[in-house]
Coordinates of C-alpha atoms and ligand atoms in Angstrom, one line a residue:
X1 CA 0.0 -0.4 0.4
X2 CA 1.1 3.4 -0.9
X3 CA 2.1 6.4 2.2
X4 CA -1.2 8.1 2.5
X5 CA -1.6 11.0 0.4
X6 CA 0.5 9.9 -2.7
X7 CA -2.5 8.3 -4.8
X8 CA -4.8 10.4 -7.2
X9 CA -7.8 8.2 -5.9
X10 CA -9.5 7.2 -2.6
X11 CA -9.7 3.4 -1.9
X12 CA -12.3 2.1 -3.9
X13 CA -14.9 -0.1 -2.6
X14 CA -16.5 -2.5 -4.1
X15 CA -20.4 -1.8 -4.8
X16 CA -23.3 -4.1 -3.7
X17 CA -26.6 -3.7 -3.3
X18 CA -26.6 -0.4 -4.3
X19 CA -24.2 0.6 -2.1
X20 CA -20.4 1.0 -1.3
X21 CA -18.9 -2.5 0.4
X22 CA -15.3 -2.6 1.6
X23 CA -13.3 -5.5 2.3
X24 CA -10.1 -6.0 4.3
X25 CA -7.8 -7.0 1.2
X26 CA -6.7 -4.6 -1.5
X27 CA -5.0 -4.4 -4.1
X28 CA -2.7 -1.4 -6.1
X29 CA -3.6 0.0 -9.1
X30 CA -0.9 2.3 -11.1
X31 CA -1.0 5.0 -13.4
X32 CA 1.0 3.2 -17.0
X33 CA 2.0 6.2 -17.7
X34 CA 4.8 7.2 -15.1
X35 CA 4.4 3.7 -13.2
X36 CA 3.3 4.8 -9.8
X37 CA 0.3 3.6 -7.8
X38 CA -3.0 5.3 -8.3
X39 CA -5.4 3.8 -6.2
X40 CA -5.5 1.1 -3.4
X41 CA -8.7 -1.3 -4.4
X42 CA -11.0 -3.5 -2.3
X43 CA -10.4 -7.1 -3.7
X44 CA -13.5 -9.8 -3.3
X45 CA -13.3 -13.1 -1.7
X46 CA -15.8 -15.5 -1.9
X47 CA -18.2 -14.6 0.6
X48 CA -18.2 -11.0 -1.2
X49 CA -19.0 -13.2 -4.5
X50 CA -21.5 -14.6 -2.6
X51 CA -23.0 -11.5 -1.1
X52 CA -23.1 -9.7 -4.8
X53 CA -24.7 -12.7 -6.1
X54 CA -27.2 -12.9 -3.6
X55 CA -28.0 -8.7 -3.9
X56 CA -28.7 -9.6 -7.8
X57 CA -31.0 -12.3 -6.6
X58 CA -32.8 -10.5 -4.6
X59 CA -33.1 -7.8 -6.8
X60 CA -34.0 -10.0 -10.2
X61 CA -38.1 -10.7 -9.7
X62 CA -38.8 -6.9 -9.1
X63 CA -36.5 -5.7 -12.2
X64 CA -37.4 -8.6 -14.7
X65 CA -41.0 -7.5 -14.1
X66 CA -40.5 -4.0 -14.3
X67 CA -42.2 -3.0 -17.6
X68 CA -39.7 -2.8 -20.6
X69 CA -40.6 1.2 -20.9
X70 CA -40.0 1.9 -17.3
X71 CA -36.8 -0.2 -17.7
X72 CA -35.7 2.4 -20.5
X73 CA -36.5 5.2 -19.0
X74 CA -34.2 4.7 -15.8
X75 CA -31.4 3.4 -18.5
X76 CA -31.8 6.7 -20.6
X77 CA -31.3 8.8 -17.5
X78 CA -28.1 7.0 -16.9
X79 CA -27.3 7.6 -20.5
X80 CA -28.0 11.4 -20.1
X81 CA -25.4 11.2 -16.7
X82 CA -22.7 9.2 -18.9
X83 CA -22.9 12.2 -21.4
X84 CA -22.8 14.9 -18.8
X85 CA -19.9 13.4 -17.4
X86 CA -18.0 12.3 -19.9
X87 CA -14.8 14.5 -19.4
X88 CA -14.5 13.4 -15.6
X89 CA -15.0 10.0 -16.9
X90 CA -12.3 10.2 -19.7
X91 CA -9.9 11.9 -17.6
X92 CA -10.0 8.7 -15.1
X93 CA -10.1 6.1 -18.0
X94 CA -6.8 8.0 -19.3
X95 CA -5.1 8.1 -15.8
X96 CA -6.3 4.1 -15.5
X97 CA -5.3 2.9 -19.2
X98 CA -2.9 5.5 -20.4
X99 CA -4.8 6.4 -23.2
X100 CA -4.8 10.1 -24.0
X101 CA -7.7 12.1 -23.1
X102 CA -8.4 12.8 -27.0
X103 CA -9.1 9.2 -27.3
X104 CA -11.3 8.7 -23.9
X105 CA -13.2 11.9 -24.1
X106 CA -13.9 11.6 -28.0
X107 CA -14.1 7.2 -28.3
X108 CA -14.6 5.4 -24.7
X109 CA -17.6 6.8 -22.8
X110 CA -19.4 8.0 -25.8
X111 CA -19.5 4.5 -27.5
X112 CA -20.6 3.1 -24.1
X113 CA -23.4 5.6 -23.5
X114 CA -24.4 4.7 -27.4
X115 CA -25.1 1.0 -26.7
X116 CA -26.9 2.2 -23.6
X117 CA -29.1 4.3 -25.5
X118 CA -29.7 2.0 -28.2
X119 CA -30.8 -1.2 -25.6
X120 CA -32.9 1.4 -23.5
X121 CA -34.6 2.2 -27.1
X122 CA -35.0 -0.9 -28.4
X123 CA -36.9 -2.3 -25.5
X124 CA -39.4 0.2 -25.7
X125 CA -40.1 0.0 -29.1
X126 CA -40.5 -4.0 -29.0
X127 CA -37.2 -5.6 -29.0
X128 CA -37.8 -8.0 -26.5
X129 CA -40.7 -9.2 -28.2
X130 CA -41.6 -12.9 -29.7
X131 CA -43.4 -14.3 -32.5
X132 CA -46.8 -15.7 -33.3
X133 CA -46.8 -18.5 -36.2
X134 CA -50.2 -19.8 -37.5
X135 CA -49.7 -23.3 -37.4
X136 CA -53.8 -24.8 -38.4
X137 CA -56.6 -22.6 -38.7
X138 CA -57.4 -23.4 -34.7
X139 CA -53.9 -23.8 -33.6
X140 CA -50.9 -21.4 -33.3
X141 CA -47.8 -20.9 -31.8
X142 CA -46.0 -17.7 -29.8
X143 CA -42.5 -17.1 -28.2
X144 CA -41.9 -15.3 -25.4
X145 CA -38.3 -13.7 -23.9
X146 CA -37.3 -14.3 -20.3
X147 CA -34.6 -12.7 -18.6
X148 CA -31.6 -15.3 -17.8
X149 CA -31.3 -14.2 -14.2
X150 CA -28.2 -13.0 -12.3
X151 CA -25.3 -12.8 -14.9
X152 CA -21.8 -12.4 -14.9
X153 CA -19.3 -9.7 -17.0
X154 CA -16.1 -10.0 -16.8
X155 CA -14.0 -7.0 -18.6
X156 CA -10.7 -6.5 -20.5
X157 CA -8.5 -3.6 -19.7
X158 CA -8.5 -2.1 -23.2
X159 CA -11.9 -0.5 -23.0
X160 CA -12.9 -0.4 -19.5
X161 CA -16.2 1.7 -19.5
X162 CA -17.3 1.0 -23.1
X163 CA -17.0 -2.9 -21.9
X164 CA -18.8 -2.7 -18.7
X165 CA -21.5 -0.8 -20.8
X166 CA -21.4 -3.2 -23.5
X167 CA -22.2 -5.9 -21.2
X168 CA -24.4 -4.2 -18.8
X169 CA -26.3 -2.4 -21.0
X170 CA -28.2 -5.6 -23.0
X171 CA -28.2 -7.2 -19.9
X172 CA -29.9 -5.1 -17.8
X173 CA -32.4 -3.9 -20.9
X174 CA -33.7 -7.4 -21.1
X175 CA -34.1 -7.7 -17.1
X176 CA -31.3 -9.3 -16.0
X177 CA -29.0 -8.4 -12.9
X178 CA -25.3 -8.3 -13.3
X179 CA -22.1 -8.8 -11.3
X180 CA -19.5 -7.1 -12.9
X181 CA -15.8 -7.7 -12.7
X182 CA -13.3 -5.0 -14.1
X183 CA -9.7 -5.9 -15.6
X184 CA -7.7 -6.0 -12.4
X185 CA -5.3 -3.4 -14.5
X186 CA -8.2 -1.1 -15.2
X187 CA -10.8 -0.9 -12.1
X188 CA -11.4 3.0 -11.7
X189 CA -14.4 3.4 -14.0
X190 CA -16.6 0.3 -12.4
X191 CA -17.4 2.5 -9.1
X192 CA -18.5 5.8 -10.9
X193 CA -20.6 3.4 -13.5
X194 CA -22.2 1.6 -10.6
X195 CA -22.7 4.9 -8.8
X196 CA -24.5 6.5 -12.4
X197 CA -26.8 3.8 -12.6
X198 CA -28.2 4.3 -8.6
X199 CA -28.3 7.6 -9.5
X200 CA -30.5 7.3 -12.5
X201 CA -33.2 5.3 -10.6
X202 CA -31.8 1.7 -10.8
X203 CA -32.7 -0.4 -8.0
X204 CA -30.2 -1.6 -5.3
X205 CA -28.7 -4.9 -6.4
X206 CA -29.1 -5.1 -10.2
X207 CA -25.9 -3.7 -11.2
X208 CA -22.7 -4.8 -8.5
X209 CA -19.2 -4.1 -9.0
X210 CA -16.9 -6.9 -7.4
X211 CA -13.0 -6.1 -8.1
X212 CA -9.8 -8.7 -8.5
X213 CA -7.8 -10.4 -10.8
X214 CA -8.4 -14.2 -12.4
X215 CA -8.9 -16.0 -9.3
X216 CA -12.1 -13.8 -8.6
X217 CA -13.4 -14.1 -12.1
X218 CA -12.9 -18.0 -11.8
X219 CA -15.2 -17.8 -8.4
X220 CA -18.1 -16.0 -10.6
X221 CA -17.9 -18.0 -13.3
X222 CA -18.5 -21.4 -11.5
X223 CA -20.8 -19.9 -9.0
X224 CA -23.9 -21.6 -9.1
X225 CA -26.3 -18.2 -8.9
X226 CA -24.6 -17.1 -12.0
X227 CA -26.8 -17.7 -15.2
X228 CA -24.6 -16.6 -17.9
X229 CA -20.9 -15.4 -18.5
X230 CA -19.9 -12.5 -20.8
X231 CA -16.1 -12.8 -20.9
X232 CA -13.7 -10.4 -22.9
X233 CA -10.5 -11.2 -23.0
X234 CA -7.8 -13.7 -24.4
X235 CA -8.4 -16.4 -26.0
X236 CA -6.5 -19.0 -23.6
X237 CA -8.6 -17.8 -20.7
X238 CA -11.5 -17.4 -22.7
X239 CA -11.0 -21.2 -23.0
X240 CA -11.1 -21.4 -19.4
X241 CA -14.1 -19.5 -18.5
X242 CA -16.1 -21.4 -21.3
X243 CA -15.1 -24.6 -19.8
X244 CA -15.7 -23.6 -16.2
X245 CA -19.1 -22.5 -17.6
X246 CA -20.1 -25.6 -19.6
X247 CA -19.9 -27.6 -16.0
X248 CA -22.4 -25.4 -15.2
X249 CA -24.4 -25.4 -18.1
X250 CA -24.3 -21.4 -18.2
X251 CA -24.7 -19.6 -21.2
X252 CA -21.8 -17.7 -22.6
X253 CA -20.6 -15.0 -24.6
X254 CA -16.9 -14.8 -25.5
X255 CA -15.2 -11.7 -26.9
X256 CA -11.8 -12.6 -27.6
X257 CA -8.6 -11.9 -29.5
X258 CA -7.6 -11.9 -32.9
X259 CA -4.8 -11.6 -35.4
X260 CA -6.9 -9.8 -38.3
X261 CA -6.1 -9.4 -41.6
X262 CA -6.1 -6.2 -43.6
X263 CA -6.2 -7.0 -47.5
X264 CA -4.7 -3.8 -49.3
X265 CA -5.8 -4.7 -53.1
X266 CA -3.7 -3.2 -55.9
X267 CA -6.1 -1.1 -57.3
X268 CA -7.0 0.9 -53.8
X269 CA -6.9 4.5 -53.0
X270 CA -3.5 4.9 -51.5
X271 CA -4.1 7.6 -49.1
X272 CA -7.0 5.8 -47.5
X273 CA -5.2 2.5 -47.4
X274 CA -2.6 3.8 -45.3
X275 CA -4.6 5.6 -43.3
X276 CA -6.7 2.7 -42.7
X277 CA -3.8 0.5 -41.9
X278 CA -2.5 3.0 -39.3
X279 CA -6.1 3.0 -37.6
X280 CA -5.9 -0.8 -37.6
X281 CA -2.5 -1.2 -35.9
X282 CA -1.6 2.4 -33.5
X283 CA -4.7 3.8 -32.4
X284 CA -4.7 2.6 -28.9
X285 CA -1.2 2.1 -29.2
X286 CA -2.4 -0.8 -30.7
X287 CA -4.4 -2.8 -28.4
X288 CA -7.4 -2.8 -30.1
X289 CA -8.8 -6.3 -30.4
X290 CA -10.0 -5.9 -34.3
X291 CA -6.9 -4.6 -35.0
X292 CA -5.4 -5.6 -38.4
X293 CA -1.9 -6.6 -37.7
X294 CA -1.7 -8.5 -40.6
X295 CA -1.6 -5.5 -43.4
X296 CA -1.2 -7.6 -47.0
X297 CA 0.0 -5.2 -49.7
X298 CA 0.5 -6.1 -53.5
X299 CA 4.1 -6.0 -54.4
X300 CA 2.7 -3.4 -57.2
X301 CA 2.2 -1.2 -54.3
X302 CA 4.6 -1.7 -51.7
X303 CA 7.0 0.8 -52.7
X304 CA 4.3 3.6 -52.8
X305 CA 2.8 2.3 -49.5
X306 CA 5.5 2.1 -47.3
X307 CA 6.9 5.9 -48.7
X308 CA 3.4 7.0 -47.7
X309 CA 3.2 5.1 -44.6
X310 CA 6.7 6.2 -43.0
X311 CA 5.6 9.7 -43.8
X312 CA 2.6 8.9 -41.8
X313 CA 4.3 7.1 -38.8
X314 CA 5.9 10.9 -38.0
X315 CA 2.2 12.1 -37.2
X316 CA 2.1 9.9 -34.1
X317 CA 2.7 12.3 -31.1
X318 CA 3.7 10.5 -27.8
X319 CA 3.5 12.8 -24.6
X320 CA 1.3 14.4 -22.0
X321 CA -1.9 12.6 -21.8
X322 CA -4.3 15.3 -21.2
X323 CA -2.5 17.1 -24.2
X324 CA -4.8 18.1 -27.0
X325 CA -2.1 17.3 -29.6
X326 CA -1.0 14.2 -28.1
X327 CA -2.7 10.8 -29.8
X328 CA -0.3 8.3 -28.6
X329 CA 0.0 6.2 -24.8
X330 CA 1.9 4.0 -23.2
X331 CA 1.1 0.5 -22.9
X332 CA -1.4 -0.6 -20.3
X333 CA 0.7 -2.7 -17.5
X334 CA 4.4 -3.4 -16.9
X335 CA 3.6 -6.9 -17.8
X336 CA 2.0 -6.4 -21.0
X337 CA 4.7 -3.9 -22.1
X338 CA 7.2 -6.8 -21.3
X339 CA 5.0 -8.9 -23.4
X340 CA 5.1 -6.6 -26.6
X341 CA 8.9 -5.9 -25.9
X342 CA 9.5 -9.7 -26.4
X343 CA 7.8 -9.8 -29.5
X344 CA 9.4 -6.6 -31.2
X345 CA 12.8 -8.5 -30.0
X346 CA 11.4 -11.5 -31.9
X347 CA 10.7 -10.0 -34.9
X348 CA 14.1 -8.5 -35.1
X349 CA 16.3 -11.3 -34.2
X350 CA 14.6 -14.4 -34.5
X351 CA 11.9 -14.2 -37.4
X352 CA 14.5 -11.9 -39.0
X353 CA 11.8 -9.6 -40.7
X354 CA 12.7 -6.2 -41.9
X355 CA 12.3 -3.7 -39.2
X356 CA 11.0 -0.7 -41.2
X357 CA 10.1 2.1 -38.6
X358 CA 10.6 1.8 -34.4
X359 CA 11.5 -1.4 -33.0
X360 CA 13.4 -1.4 -29.2
X361 CA 15.0 0.9 -27.5
X362 CA 13.4 4.0 -25.8
X363 CA 10.7 5.9 -27.1
X364 CA 11.6 9.4 -27.1
X365 CA 9.1 11.9 -25.2
X366 CA 8.5 15.3 -25.4
X367 CA 10.9 17.4 -22.6
X368 CA 8.9 16.9 -19.0
X369 CA 7.4 13.6 -19.6
X370 CA 8.2 11.1 -17.1
X371 CA 9.1 8.3 -19.3
X372 CA 8.8 5.6 -16.3
X373 CA 6.1 4.5 -17.7
X374 CA 5.5 1.7 -20.2
X375 CA 6.3 3.3 -23.3
X376 CA 7.2 1.4 -26.6
X377 CA 7.8 2.5 -30.4
X378 CA 5.3 2.4 -32.5
X379 CA 7.3 -0.2 -35.0
X380 CA 6.2 -1.6 -38.6
X381 CA 7.9 -4.8 -40.0
X382 CA 7.8 -5.4 -43.6
X383 CA 8.7 -8.5 -46.2
X384 CA 7.1 -10.4 -43.2
X385 CA 5.8 -14.0 -44.2
X386 CA 2.8 -15.9 -42.4
X387 CA 4.8 -18.4 -40.6
X388 CA 6.8 -15.7 -38.7
X389 CA 5.8 -15.1 -34.9
X390 CA 5.0 -11.6 -35.1
X391 CA 2.5 -12.4 -38.1
X392 CA 0.4 -15.1 -36.3
X393 CA 0.1 -14.5 -33.0
X394 CA -1.9 -11.9 -31.2
X395 CA 0.4 -8.9 -29.9
X396 CA -1.6 -6.7 -28.8
X397 CA 0.4 -3.7 -29.3
X398 CA 1.8 -0.8 -31.7
X399 CA 3.4 -3.3 -33.9
X400 CA 2.6 -3.8 -37.9
X401 CA 3.7 -6.3 -40.3
X402 CA 3.4 -6.1 -43.8
X403 CA 3.0 -9.2 -45.8
X404 CA 3.6 -8.7 -49.6
X405 CA 1.6 -10.7 -52.2
X406 CA 2.7 -11.4 -55.8
X407 CA -0.4 -9.9 -57.8
X408 CA 0.9 -10.2 -60.9
X409 CA -0.8 -13.7 -61.7
X410 CA -4.4 -14.6 -62.3
X411 CA -5.3 -16.3 -59.0
X412 CA -3.5 -14.0 -56.9
X413 CA -6.7 -13.3 -55.3
X414 CA -7.5 -16.7 -54.5
X415 CA -4.0 -17.3 -52.6
X416 CA -4.9 -13.8 -50.9
X417 CA -7.7 -15.2 -49.3
X418 CA -6.4 -18.3 -48.4
X419 CA -3.4 -16.6 -46.5
X420 CA -6.0 -14.1 -44.4
X421 CA -7.9 -16.5 -43.3
X422 CA -4.9 -19.1 -42.5
X423 CA -5.5 -18.4 -38.9
X424 CA -7.2 -20.3 -36.1
X425 CA -8.7 -16.9 -35.1
X426 CA -11.3 -14.6 -37.3
X427 CA -12.2 -11.6 -35.3
X428 CA -12.3 -9.3 -38.1
X429 CA -10.6 -8.1 -41.5
X430 CA -11.0 -5.7 -44.1
X431 CA -10.0 -5.0 -47.6
X432 CA -9.2 -1.7 -49.5
X433 CA -9.9 -1.5 -53.3
X434 CA -11.9 0.9 -55.8
X435 CA -13.4 -2.5 -57.2
X436 CA -16.5 -2.6 -54.9
X437 CA -17.9 -6.1 -56.6
X438 CA -14.6 -6.9 -55.8
X439 CA -15.0 -6.0 -52.4
X440 CA -18.1 -7.8 -51.7
X441 CA -16.9 -11.1 -53.3
X442 CA -13.9 -10.7 -50.7
X443 CA -15.5 -10.2 -47.7
X444 CA -18.1 -12.8 -48.7
X445 CA -15.0 -15.7 -48.5
X446 CA -13.6 -13.8 -45.2
X447 CA -13.8 -16.2 -42.4
X448 CA -14.1 -13.3 -39.9
X449 CA -17.2 -12.0 -37.4
X450 CA -16.8 -8.3 -38.3
X451 CA -15.4 -7.1 -41.5
X452 CA -14.7 -3.3 -43.4
X453 CA -14.6 -2.1 -47.0
X454 CA -12.3 0.8 -47.1
X455 CA -12.7 2.0 -43.6
X456 CA -11.5 0.3 -40.4
X457 CA -12.5 -0.1 -36.7
X458 CA -15.4 2.1 -36.4
X459 CA -17.9 -0.4 -34.1
X460 CA -21.1 1.5 -33.9
X461 CA -24.3 0.4 -31.6
X462 CA -26.3 -0.8 -34.4
X463 CA -23.4 -3.2 -35.5
X464 CA -23.4 -6.8 -34.4
X465 CA -20.0 -7.4 -33.6
X466 CA -18.6 -10.9 -32.1
X467 CA -15.7 -13.5 -33.5
X468 CA -15.6 -16.9 -35.9
X469 CA -13.4 -19.1 -35.0
X470 CA -11.1 -19.2 -31.8
X471 CA -12.2 -15.4 -31.4
X472 CA -15.5 -16.2 -29.8
X473 CA -19.1 -16.9 -29.5
X474 CA -22.0 -14.9 -29.8
X475 CA -22.4 -11.2 -30.6
X476 CA -22.7 -8.1 -28.8
X477 CA -24.5 -5.1 -30.2
X478 CA -27.0 -4.7 -32.6
X479 CA -30.4 -6.3 -32.5
X480 CA -28.7 -9.4 -32.4
X481 CA -27.0 -8.4 -29.2
X482 CA -30.1 -8.3 -26.9
X483 CA -30.8 -12.0 -28.2
X484 CA -28.2 -13.2 -26.4
X485 CA -29.2 -12.4 -22.9
X486 CA -32.8 -13.7 -23.2
X487 CA -33.9 -17.5 -23.1
X488 CA -37.2 -18.5 -25.5
X489 CA -39.9 -20.3 -24.5
X490 CA -42.7 -21.5 -27.0
X491 CA -46.1 -22.1 -26.5
X492 CA -48.3 -24.3 -28.6
X493 CA -52.2 -23.2 -28.5
X494 CA -54.6 -25.6 -29.5
X495 CA -58.0 -24.7 -29.8
X496 CA -59.5 -27.9 -31.6
X497 CA -58.9 -30.3 -28.6
X498 CA -56.2 -33.0 -29.0
X499 CA -55.9 -34.6 -32.2
X500 CA -55.2 -38.1 -33.5
X501 CA -54.9 -39.3 -29.9
X502 CA -53.6 -43.1 -29.7
X503 CA -55.1 -43.2 -26.7
X504 CA -58.7 -42.7 -27.9
X505 CA -61.1 -45.8 -27.5
X506 CA -61.0 -48.1 -30.4
X507 CA -64.6 -50.1 -31.4
X508 CA -64.0 -53.7 -31.9
X509 CA -66.6 -54.3 -34.8
X510 CA -64.7 -52.1 -36.8
X511 CA -61.7 -53.6 -36.6
Ligands
NAD601 P1 -7.3 -11.6 -19.9 O1 -7.9 -12.7 -20.7 O2 -6.2 -11.6 -19.4 O3 -8.6 -11.0 -18.6 C1 -9.7 -10.8 -19.1 C2 -10.4 -10.7 -18.0 O4 -10.7 -12.2 -17.1 C3 -9.9 -10.1 -16.8 O5 -10.8 -9.7 -16.1 C4 -9.4 -11.2 -15.9 O6 -9.1 -10.9 -14.2 C5 -10.1 -12.3 -16.1 N1 -9.6 -13.8 -15.8 C6 -7.9 -13.9 -16.0 N2 -8.4 -15.5 -15.6 C7 -9.5 -15.8 -15.5 C8 -10.2 -17.1 -15.1 N3 -9.4 -18.2 -14.7 N4 -11.9 -17.0 -15.0 C9 -12.1 -15.7 -15.2 N5 -11.8 -14.5 -15.5 C10 -10.3 -14.4 -15.3 O7 -7.6 -10.4 -21.3 P2 -6.8 -9.2 -21.1 O8 -5.4 -9.1 -20.9 O9 -7.3 -8.4 -20.0 O10 -7.4 -8.8 -22.3 C11 -6.6 -8.1 -23.7 C12 -7.5 -9.3 -24.5 O11 -9.1 -9.1 -24.8 C13 -6.8 -9.5 -25.9 O12 -6.6 -10.7 -26.4 C14 -8.0 -8.8 -26.8 O13 -7.7 -9.2 -28.1 C15 -9.2 -9.2 -26.2 N6 -10.2 -8.3 -26.4 C16 -11.3 -8.5 -27.0 C17 -12.5 -8.0 -27.7 C18 -13.5 -8.5 -28.7 O14 -14.7 -7.8 -28.4 N7 -13.3 -9.6 -29.1 C19 -12.5 -6.6 -26.9 C20 -11.3 -6.2 -26.2 C21 -10.3 -7.1 -25.8

């Protein structure tokens, strides 16, 4: 624990049954920009998890029976509070994640609030309605949707408040209660969000927050009172969580990692393609799950692409995270910084890829900026091949790999698609081309749940997003996202009596 007065934030309690909940054990939250403690965080244990799940269970009968229109009003009030406090919340996210304020104040809180608004409006306009099927003249089927119960949300550290909102918004809108556990690296937003929900009128126990690392997440996942686990994180962790949830036959949504291909076609508009590749690799210091880290560039375009990319790399500006000019921050934690650095080292020394920009060594920061944080250089490798480690494993940092391809053979598109799909992951993919016909034909063949044409990264509330293959299960956002938080009940109604029963009395004489 740091000495009193040295931390930016007070000790953060948990939030259970509409109130702060303190525990005797704490862990420390670190400011990634300078490697200094930000806050002590109360850590949940088994008893606290039981208390949080019980709070959810107590709140569930009344919240699930609250008419959708009334639930919607409460959630919309929370949206208004989120927007009103955008900059305060964004500042907290900047301290916690190391992302520049230019980013957190325009993306993180905004895109989270958008999703809450989307689901609040959807449930008020029939989004939870079922279907009716006329089966025969005197029989029909109707379906209804019931909430699941108390659900667990387990978040990653790259978009803390956005992830908390992308999970809690459809969960609560559908009439469920939630126990949310943020990443132990970025815990600060969760208490603020819980307080906003309460201020908006959410009944006590509907949204609860517990804090801690993987052990706390595992306790939640295996808790018998939890009906569903919505998880965002690494593929390896997701596999463990899904297995544990399967033992209790719990519903799961898995939003996992990727190694997404960004396909530049020979006829792509160069400036747009370079901008797309930059967004797909350096936004948020490369810590975006859908990053297009495998950039396929045709040999015919390679020199021009690299030249323009190098010119644009100088527009990456690390610095004071609150400075409106800064667009590049440190990585989130020491352990993550070590991991990314190891990949860069491997790319140079083992894969022997050609280093076009960045690499190892200290990133040069403007005067007066503390360099003790987890800063790495934005890095570009070129002439990469598919089998290189840096081109096949998720790095989750600002490391672009350029994979040139021959575009002078008639079947080059087939080879390109095969290479693009040659990964166990399938989160995102994108195509840059002026030929819109070709774009759609390529998109149809890409094995990924999220695809873009001539752009990269936008993920609005209306768009269902989720990975294929090892990148996940289920989707978040859009109309489909709500269906992952309800269970279906089908009812067959017969007005003509039970037909053709084998149990009817048979008259012997007729036999
Ligand atoms: P992580 O898997 O290390 O941790 C994620 C969460 O799981 C944390 O809250 C952690 O405490 C918890 N956890 C760890 N072990 C657990 C266990 N055994 N049981 C239950 N919970 C456990 O992931 P991370 O490093 O925090 O996040 C980065 C990863 O998240 C990247 O792979 C990235 O691609 C992925 N991600 C995916 C999406 C998406 O929508 N697909 C979005 C953001 C991030």
